[in-house]
Coordinates of C-alpha atoms in Angstrom, one line a residue:
X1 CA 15.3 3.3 -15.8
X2 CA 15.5 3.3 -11.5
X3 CA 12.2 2.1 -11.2
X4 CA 12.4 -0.8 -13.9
X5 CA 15.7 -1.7 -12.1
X6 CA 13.9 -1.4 -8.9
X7 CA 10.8 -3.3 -10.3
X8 CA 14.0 -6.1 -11.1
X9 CA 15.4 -6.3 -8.2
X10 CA 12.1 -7.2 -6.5
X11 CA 11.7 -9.7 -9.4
X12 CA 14.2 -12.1 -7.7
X13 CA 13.7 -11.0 -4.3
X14 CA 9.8 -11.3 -4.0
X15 CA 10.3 -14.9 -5.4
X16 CA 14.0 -16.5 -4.3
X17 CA 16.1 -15.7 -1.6
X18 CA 19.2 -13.5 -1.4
X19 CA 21.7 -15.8 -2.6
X20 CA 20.2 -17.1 -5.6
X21 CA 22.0 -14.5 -8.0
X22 CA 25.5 -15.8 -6.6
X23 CA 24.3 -19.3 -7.2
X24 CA 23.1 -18.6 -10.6
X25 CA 26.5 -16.7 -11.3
X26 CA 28.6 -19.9 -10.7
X27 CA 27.2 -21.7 -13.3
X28 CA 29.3 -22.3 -16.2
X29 CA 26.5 -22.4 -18.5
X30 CA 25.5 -19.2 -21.1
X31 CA 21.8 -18.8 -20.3
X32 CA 19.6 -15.3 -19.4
X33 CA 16.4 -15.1 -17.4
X34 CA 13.3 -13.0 -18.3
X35 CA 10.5 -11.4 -16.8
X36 CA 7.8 -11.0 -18.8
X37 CA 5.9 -9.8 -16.2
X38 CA 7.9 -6.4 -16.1
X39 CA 6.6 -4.0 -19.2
X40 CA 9.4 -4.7 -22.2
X41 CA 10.1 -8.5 -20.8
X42 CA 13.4 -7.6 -19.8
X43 CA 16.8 -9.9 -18.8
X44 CA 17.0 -10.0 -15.0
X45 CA 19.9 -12.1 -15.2
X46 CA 22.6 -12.8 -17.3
X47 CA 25.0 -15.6 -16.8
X48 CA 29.1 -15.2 -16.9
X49 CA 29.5 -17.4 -19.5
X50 CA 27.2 -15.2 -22.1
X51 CA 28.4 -12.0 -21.3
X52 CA 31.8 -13.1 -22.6
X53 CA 30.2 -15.2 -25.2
X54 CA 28.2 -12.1 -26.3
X55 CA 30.9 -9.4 -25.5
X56 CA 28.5 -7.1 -23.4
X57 CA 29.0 -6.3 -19.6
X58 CA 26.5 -6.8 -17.2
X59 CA 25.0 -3.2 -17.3
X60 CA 24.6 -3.3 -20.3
X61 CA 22.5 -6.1 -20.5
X62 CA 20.2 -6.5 -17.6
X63 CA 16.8 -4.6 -18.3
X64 CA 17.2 -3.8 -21.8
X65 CA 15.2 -5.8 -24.6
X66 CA 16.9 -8.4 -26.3
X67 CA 16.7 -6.5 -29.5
X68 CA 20.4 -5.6 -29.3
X69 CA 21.2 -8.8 -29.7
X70 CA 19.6 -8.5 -33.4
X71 CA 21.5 -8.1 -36.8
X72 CA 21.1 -7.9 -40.7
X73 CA 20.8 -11.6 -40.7
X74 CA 17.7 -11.4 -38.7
X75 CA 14.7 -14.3 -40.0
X76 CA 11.5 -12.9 -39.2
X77 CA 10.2 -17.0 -39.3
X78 CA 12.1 -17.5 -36.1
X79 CA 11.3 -14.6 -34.2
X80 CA 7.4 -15.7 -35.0
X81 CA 7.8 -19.2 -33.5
X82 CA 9.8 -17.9 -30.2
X83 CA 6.7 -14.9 -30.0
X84 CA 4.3 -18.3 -30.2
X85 CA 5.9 -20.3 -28.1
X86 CA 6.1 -17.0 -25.7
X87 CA 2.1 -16.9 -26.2
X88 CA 1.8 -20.9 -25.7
X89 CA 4.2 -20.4 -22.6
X90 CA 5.8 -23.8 -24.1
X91 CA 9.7 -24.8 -24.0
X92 CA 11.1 -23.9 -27.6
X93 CA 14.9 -25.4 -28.8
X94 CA 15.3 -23.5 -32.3
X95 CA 18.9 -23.0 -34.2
X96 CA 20.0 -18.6 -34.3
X97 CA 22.0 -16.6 -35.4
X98 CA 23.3 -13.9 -32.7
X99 CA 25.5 -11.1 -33.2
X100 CA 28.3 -10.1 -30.2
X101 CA 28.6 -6.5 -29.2
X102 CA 31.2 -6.2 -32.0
X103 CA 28.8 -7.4 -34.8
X104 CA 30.2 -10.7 -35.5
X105 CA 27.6 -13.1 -36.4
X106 CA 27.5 -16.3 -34.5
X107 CA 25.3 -19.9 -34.8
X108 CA 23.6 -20.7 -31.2
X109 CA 21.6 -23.3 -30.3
X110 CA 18.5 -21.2 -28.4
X111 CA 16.8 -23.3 -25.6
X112 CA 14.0 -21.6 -24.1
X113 CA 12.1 -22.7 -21.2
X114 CA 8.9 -21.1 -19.1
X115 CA 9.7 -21.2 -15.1
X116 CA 6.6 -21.8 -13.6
X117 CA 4.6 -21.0 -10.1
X118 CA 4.1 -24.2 -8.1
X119 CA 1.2 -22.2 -6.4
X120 CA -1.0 -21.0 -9.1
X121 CA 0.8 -22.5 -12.6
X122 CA 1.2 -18.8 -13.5
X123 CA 4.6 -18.4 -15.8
X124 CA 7.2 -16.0 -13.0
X125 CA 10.4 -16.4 -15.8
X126 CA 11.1 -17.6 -18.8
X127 CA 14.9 -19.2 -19.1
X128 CA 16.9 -18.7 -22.2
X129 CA 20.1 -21.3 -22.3
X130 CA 22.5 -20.0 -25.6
X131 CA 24.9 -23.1 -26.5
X132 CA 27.4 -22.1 -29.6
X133 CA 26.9 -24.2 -33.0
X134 CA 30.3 -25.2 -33.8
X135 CA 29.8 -26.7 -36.9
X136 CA 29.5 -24.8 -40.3
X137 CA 26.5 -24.1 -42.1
X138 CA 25.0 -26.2 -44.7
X139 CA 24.1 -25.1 -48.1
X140 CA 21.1 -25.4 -50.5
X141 CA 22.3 -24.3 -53.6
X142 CA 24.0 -21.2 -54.1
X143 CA 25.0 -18.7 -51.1
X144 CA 21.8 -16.2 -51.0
X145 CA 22.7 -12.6 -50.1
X146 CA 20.8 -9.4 -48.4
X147 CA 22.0 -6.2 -47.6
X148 CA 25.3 -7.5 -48.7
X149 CA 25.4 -10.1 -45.9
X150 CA 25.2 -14.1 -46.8
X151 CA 22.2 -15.4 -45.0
X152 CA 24.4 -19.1 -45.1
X153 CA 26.5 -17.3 -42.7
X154 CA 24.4 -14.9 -41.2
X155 CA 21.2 -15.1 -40.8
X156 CA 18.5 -17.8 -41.3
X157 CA 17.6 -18.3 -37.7
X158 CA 17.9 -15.1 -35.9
X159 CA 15.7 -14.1 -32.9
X160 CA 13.7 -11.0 -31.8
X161 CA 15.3 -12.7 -29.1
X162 CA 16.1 -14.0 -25.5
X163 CA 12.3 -14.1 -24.7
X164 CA 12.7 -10.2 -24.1
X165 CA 11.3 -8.9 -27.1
X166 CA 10.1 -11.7 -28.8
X167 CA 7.3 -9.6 -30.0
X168 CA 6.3 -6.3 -31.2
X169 CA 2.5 -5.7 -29.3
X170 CA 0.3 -5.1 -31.3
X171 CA -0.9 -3.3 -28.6
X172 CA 0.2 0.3 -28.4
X173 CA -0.5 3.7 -27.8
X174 CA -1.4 4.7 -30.9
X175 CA -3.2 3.3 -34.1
X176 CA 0.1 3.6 -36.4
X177 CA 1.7 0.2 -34.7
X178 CA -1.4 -1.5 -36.2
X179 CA 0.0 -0.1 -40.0
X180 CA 3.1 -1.5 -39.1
X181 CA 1.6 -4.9 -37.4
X182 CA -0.2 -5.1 -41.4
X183 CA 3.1 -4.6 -43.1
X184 CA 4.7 -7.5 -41.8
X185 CA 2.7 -10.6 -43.7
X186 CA 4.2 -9.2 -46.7
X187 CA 7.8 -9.4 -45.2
X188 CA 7.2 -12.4 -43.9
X189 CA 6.4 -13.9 -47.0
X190 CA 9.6 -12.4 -48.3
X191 CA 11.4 -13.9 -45.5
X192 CA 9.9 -16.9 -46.1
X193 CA 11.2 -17.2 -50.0
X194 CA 14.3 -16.1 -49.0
X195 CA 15.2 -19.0 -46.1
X196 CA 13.8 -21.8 -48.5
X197 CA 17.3 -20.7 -50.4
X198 CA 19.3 -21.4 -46.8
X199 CA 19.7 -24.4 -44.7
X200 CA 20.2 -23.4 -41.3
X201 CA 23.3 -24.5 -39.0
X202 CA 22.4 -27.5 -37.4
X203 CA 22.9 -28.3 -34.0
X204 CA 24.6 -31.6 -32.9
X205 CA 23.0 -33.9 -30.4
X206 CA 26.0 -32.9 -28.1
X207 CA 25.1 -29.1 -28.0
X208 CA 21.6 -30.1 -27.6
X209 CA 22.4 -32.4 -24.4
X210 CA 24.7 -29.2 -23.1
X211 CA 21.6 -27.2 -23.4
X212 CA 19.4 -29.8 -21.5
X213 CA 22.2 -30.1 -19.5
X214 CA 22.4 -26.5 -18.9
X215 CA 18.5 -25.6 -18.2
X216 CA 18.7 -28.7 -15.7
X217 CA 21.5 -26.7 -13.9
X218 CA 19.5 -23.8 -13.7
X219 CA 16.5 -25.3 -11.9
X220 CA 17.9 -27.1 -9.8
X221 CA 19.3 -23.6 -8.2
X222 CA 15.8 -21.8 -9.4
X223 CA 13.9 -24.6 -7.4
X224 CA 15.9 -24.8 -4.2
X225 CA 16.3 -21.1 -3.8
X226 CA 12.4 -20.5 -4.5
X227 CA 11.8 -23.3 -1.4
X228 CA 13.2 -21.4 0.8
X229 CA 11.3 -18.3 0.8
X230 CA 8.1 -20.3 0.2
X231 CA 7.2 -19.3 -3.1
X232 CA 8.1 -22.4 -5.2
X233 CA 8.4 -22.7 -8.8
X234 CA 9.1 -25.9 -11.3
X235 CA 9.6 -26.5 -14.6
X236 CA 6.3 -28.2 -15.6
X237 CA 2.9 -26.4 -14.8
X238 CA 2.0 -27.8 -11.1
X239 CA -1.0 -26.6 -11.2
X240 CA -4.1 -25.3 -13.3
X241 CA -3.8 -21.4 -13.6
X242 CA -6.4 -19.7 -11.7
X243 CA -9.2 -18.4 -13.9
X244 CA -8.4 -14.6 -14.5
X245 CA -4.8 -14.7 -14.6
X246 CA -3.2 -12.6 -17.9
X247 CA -0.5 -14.5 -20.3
X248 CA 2.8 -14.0 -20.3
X249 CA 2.2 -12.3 -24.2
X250 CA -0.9 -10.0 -22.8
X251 CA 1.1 -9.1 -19.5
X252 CA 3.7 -8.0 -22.4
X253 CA 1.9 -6.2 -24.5
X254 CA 0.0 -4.0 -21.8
X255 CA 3.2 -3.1 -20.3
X256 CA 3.8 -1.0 -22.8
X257 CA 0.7 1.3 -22.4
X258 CA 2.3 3.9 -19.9
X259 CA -0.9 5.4 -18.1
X260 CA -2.5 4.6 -15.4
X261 CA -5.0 1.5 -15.3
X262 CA -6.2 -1.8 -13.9
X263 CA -7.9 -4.7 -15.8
X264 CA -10.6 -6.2 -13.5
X265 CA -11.9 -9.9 -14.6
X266 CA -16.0 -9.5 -14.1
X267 CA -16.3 -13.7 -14.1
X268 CA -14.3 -14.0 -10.5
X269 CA -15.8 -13.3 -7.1
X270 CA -15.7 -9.6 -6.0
X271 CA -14.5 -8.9 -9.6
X272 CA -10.6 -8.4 -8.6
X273 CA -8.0 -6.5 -10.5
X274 CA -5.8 -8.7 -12.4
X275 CA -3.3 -6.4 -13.9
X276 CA -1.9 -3.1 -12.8
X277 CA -0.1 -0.8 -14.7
X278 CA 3.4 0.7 -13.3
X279 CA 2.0 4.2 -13.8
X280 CA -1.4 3.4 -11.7
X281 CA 1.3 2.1 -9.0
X282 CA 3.4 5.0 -8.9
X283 CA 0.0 7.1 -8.5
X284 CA -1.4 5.3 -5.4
X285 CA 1.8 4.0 -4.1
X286 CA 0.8 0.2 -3.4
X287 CA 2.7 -2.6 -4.8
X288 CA 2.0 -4.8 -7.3
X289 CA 1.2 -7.6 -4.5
X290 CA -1.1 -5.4 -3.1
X291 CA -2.9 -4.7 -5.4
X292 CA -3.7 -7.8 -7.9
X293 CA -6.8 -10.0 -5.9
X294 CA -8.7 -6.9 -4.7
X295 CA -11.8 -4.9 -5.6
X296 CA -11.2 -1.5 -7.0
X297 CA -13.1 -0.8 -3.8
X298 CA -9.9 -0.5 -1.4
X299 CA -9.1 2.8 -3.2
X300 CA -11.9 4.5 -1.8
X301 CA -12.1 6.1 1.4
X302 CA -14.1 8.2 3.9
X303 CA -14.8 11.4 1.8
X304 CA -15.3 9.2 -1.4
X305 CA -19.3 10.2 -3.1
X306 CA -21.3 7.0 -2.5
X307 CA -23.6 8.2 -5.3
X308 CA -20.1 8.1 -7.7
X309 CA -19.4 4.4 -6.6
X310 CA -23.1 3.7 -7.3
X311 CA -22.6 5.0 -10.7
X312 CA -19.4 3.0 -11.7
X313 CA -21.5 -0.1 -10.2
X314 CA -24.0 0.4 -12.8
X315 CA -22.4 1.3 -15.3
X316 CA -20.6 -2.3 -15.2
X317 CA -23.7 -4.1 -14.6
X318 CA -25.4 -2.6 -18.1
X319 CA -22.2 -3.3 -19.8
X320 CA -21.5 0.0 -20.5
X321 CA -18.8 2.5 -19.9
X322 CA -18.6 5.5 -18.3
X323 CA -16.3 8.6 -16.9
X324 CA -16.8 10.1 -13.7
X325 CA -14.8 12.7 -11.1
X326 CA -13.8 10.7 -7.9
X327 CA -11.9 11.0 -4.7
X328 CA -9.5 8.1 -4.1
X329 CA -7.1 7.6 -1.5
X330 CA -3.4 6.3 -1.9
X331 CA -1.3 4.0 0.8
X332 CA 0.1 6.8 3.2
X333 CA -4.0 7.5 3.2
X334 CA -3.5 11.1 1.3
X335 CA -6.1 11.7 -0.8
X336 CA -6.3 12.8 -4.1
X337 CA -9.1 13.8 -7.7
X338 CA -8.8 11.4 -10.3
X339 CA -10.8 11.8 -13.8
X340 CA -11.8 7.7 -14.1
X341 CA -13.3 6.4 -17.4
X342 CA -14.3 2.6 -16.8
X343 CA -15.3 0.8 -20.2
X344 CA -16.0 -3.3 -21.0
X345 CA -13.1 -5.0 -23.2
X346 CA -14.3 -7.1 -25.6
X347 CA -12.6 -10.0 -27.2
X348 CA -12.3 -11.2 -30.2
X349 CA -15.4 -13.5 -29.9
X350 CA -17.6 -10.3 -29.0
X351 CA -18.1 -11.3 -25.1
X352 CA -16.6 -9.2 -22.4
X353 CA -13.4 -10.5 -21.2
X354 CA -12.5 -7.7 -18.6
X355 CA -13.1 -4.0 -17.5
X356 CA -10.5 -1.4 -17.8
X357 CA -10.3 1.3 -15.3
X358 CA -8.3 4.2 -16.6
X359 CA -7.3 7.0 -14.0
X360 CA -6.0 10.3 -14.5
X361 CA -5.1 12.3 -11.8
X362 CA -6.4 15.6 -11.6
X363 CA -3.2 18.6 -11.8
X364 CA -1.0 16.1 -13.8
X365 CA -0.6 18.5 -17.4
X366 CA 1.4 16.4 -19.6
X367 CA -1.7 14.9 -21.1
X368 CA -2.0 18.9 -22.3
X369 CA 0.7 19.5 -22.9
X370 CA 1.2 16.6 -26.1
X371 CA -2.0 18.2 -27.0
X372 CA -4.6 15.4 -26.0
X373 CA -7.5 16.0 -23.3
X374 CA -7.7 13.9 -20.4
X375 CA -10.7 12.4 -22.0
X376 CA -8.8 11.5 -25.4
X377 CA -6.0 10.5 -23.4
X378 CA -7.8 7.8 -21.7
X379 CA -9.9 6.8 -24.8
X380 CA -6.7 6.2 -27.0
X381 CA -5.4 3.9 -23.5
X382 CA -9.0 1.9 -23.9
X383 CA -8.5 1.4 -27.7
X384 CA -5.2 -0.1 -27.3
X385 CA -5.8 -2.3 -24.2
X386 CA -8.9 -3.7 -26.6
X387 CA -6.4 -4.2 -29.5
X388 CA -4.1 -6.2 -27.2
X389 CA -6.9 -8.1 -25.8
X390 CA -8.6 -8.9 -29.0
X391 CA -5.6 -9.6 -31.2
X392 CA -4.5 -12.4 -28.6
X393 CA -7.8 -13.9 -28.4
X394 CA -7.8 -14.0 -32.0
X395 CA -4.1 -15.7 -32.6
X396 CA -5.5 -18.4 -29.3
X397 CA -8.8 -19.0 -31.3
X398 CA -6.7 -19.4 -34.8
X399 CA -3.6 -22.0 -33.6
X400 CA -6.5 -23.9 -31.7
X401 CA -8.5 -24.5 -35.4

């Protein structure tokens, strides 16, 4: 939990200056901001005004996954179009229902909005603005109930929520989430039967100019405190996002694979890594920053086997993968064994969309210790990277026909 606080800390320091949180924090407006760069798109920030909306303190909110904010009336339909317009990176205003920290159901108007990097058009936030429904909900018909709860009052619109979790990867450690991933078309069709019962709480066109109102607010502060340290961002994508960089939904989905590994993009010059995993930055020590643009390459060092590098080199270039024993070298320049497996990642359409580099370090046991080899360790990582990879490729490739 230090380092993912740490890893959120840098989140607003790396991009805004120092005062930005104390800007943010008098606003009167209930809003959260994202990162769904960090693995579990956590809150980075959470506004006054919704922590006493919500009932939750400050710690208990910041990093954790907005599934807390989930309850029995939860419609699987809504969480599907935040997740999509997560993948889309789009702006999303959709009626919820919330529950505070005591469980008492309330109607919200959810306003979501990507924050964008003037520089490169690569999403650095995503803005959730939460303005209260005040008016009661509408009925179709008779109340419909579930679990003993009235979906007229409790739950037609409810979210995964606050960008945070707004999906479930398909892309895990193991092959049992795919089960699960199955299993859900048939609840969603039973969601689906049930809301056609329920009209949602509509929002009026004065809590929908608060929330415009609101995500203007934030911006404004967003914008002028990103100026200053040189690292703009806007609203609206500036600029076309450089060829290579990873979507908000796959950056998601491979933080949750714990191990150590890169994604390299083979189609850019000097085939540069494009994502890092936390653990492979705990292992050699370099910062994110330091390490996205580069060749694999920078690891290596004076003692490093040419004839190993040669090997990895041609095992990309026949498109096929392979495991060797190398000796890399961390920041502080110590040098330490690593078992590397490199293998192409397909997607969906069958061409190669990246290379994964998976590294286990050699003396690290707890690979052994759950009873799986290096080796199997590092294939079960590649299978679920390609899962991730594919099953986005797919979804882009279906919403596009």
């Amino acid at each position: 939990m230090e380092s993912q606080l740490s890893l959120i800390e840098q989140s607003f320091h790396n991009r805004y200056s120092l005062y930005v949180r104390e800007a943010l924090e008098e606003l009167s407006d209930n809003f959260t901001i994202t990162d769904p760069c960090i693995p579990g798109h956590p809150i980075v920030f959470a506004s006054r005004g919704f922590l006493k909306m919500s009932g939750y303190s400050m710690d208990e909110v910041i990093g954790k996954n907005g599934r807390i904010f989930q309850g029995p009336g939860t419609c699987r339909r809504s969480v599907m179009k935040i997740r999509e317009a997560i993948r889309e990176e789009i702006t999303i205003q959709i009626n919820l229902l919330n529950y505070r920290k005591d469980g008492t159901p309330f109607w919200l108007l959810f306003h979501m909005c990507p924050v964008f990097s003037k520089d490169d058009g690569r999403v650095i936030n995503f803005v959730g603005v939460q303005v209260p429904i005040l008016g009661k909900p509408r009925r179709s018909g008779g109340g419909f109930r579930r679990n003993g709860v009235n979906l007229c009052q409790v739950g037609s619109e409810m979210q995964d929520f606050v960008l945070g979790s707004c999906r479930r990867e398909v892309c895990s450690d193991s092959l049992l989430e795919l089960s699960r991933a199955s299993a859900l078309d048939s609840v969603l069709q039973s969601d689906s039967e049930e809301s056609e019962a329920v009209e949602p709480c509509e929002a009026s066109d004065l809590e929908k100019r608060r929330a415009m109102s609101a995500i203007n607010n934030i911006f404004s502060v967003l914008t002028h405190y990103s100026e200053s340290t040189g690292r703009s961002v806007c609203r609206k994508r500036c600029s076309i996002p450089q060829v290579g960089l990873l979507s908000s939904s796959l950056n998601i989905s491979l933080g949750r694979i714990k191990q150590s590994f890169v994604l390299t993009n083979p189609y850019l010059t000097d085939m540069p890594i494009v994502y890092a995993s936390d653990a492979f930055l705990k292992m050699t020590g370099y910062a994110r920053d330091e390490v996205l643009g580069r060749n694999c390459r920078f690891l290596s060092g004076m003692d490093t086997d040419t004839s190993t590098l040669y090997q990895v080199r041609e095992s990309i270039q026949t498109e096929q993968p392979c495991t060797v024993r190398i000796l890399n070298y961390r920041k502080d320049k110590s040098s330490f064994w690593t078992l590397l497996h490199v293998s192409p990642v397909r997607g969906a359409s069958g061409k190669i969309a990246y290379f994964v580099e998976v590294q286990t370090e050699e003396g690290c046991n707890s690979e052994e210790r759950h009873g799986l080899s290096p080796e199997k360790r590092q294939l079960s990582v590649v299978g679920a990277i390609k899962v991730a990879v594919r099953s986005l490729s797919m979804v882009g490739s279906t919403s596009k026909s």
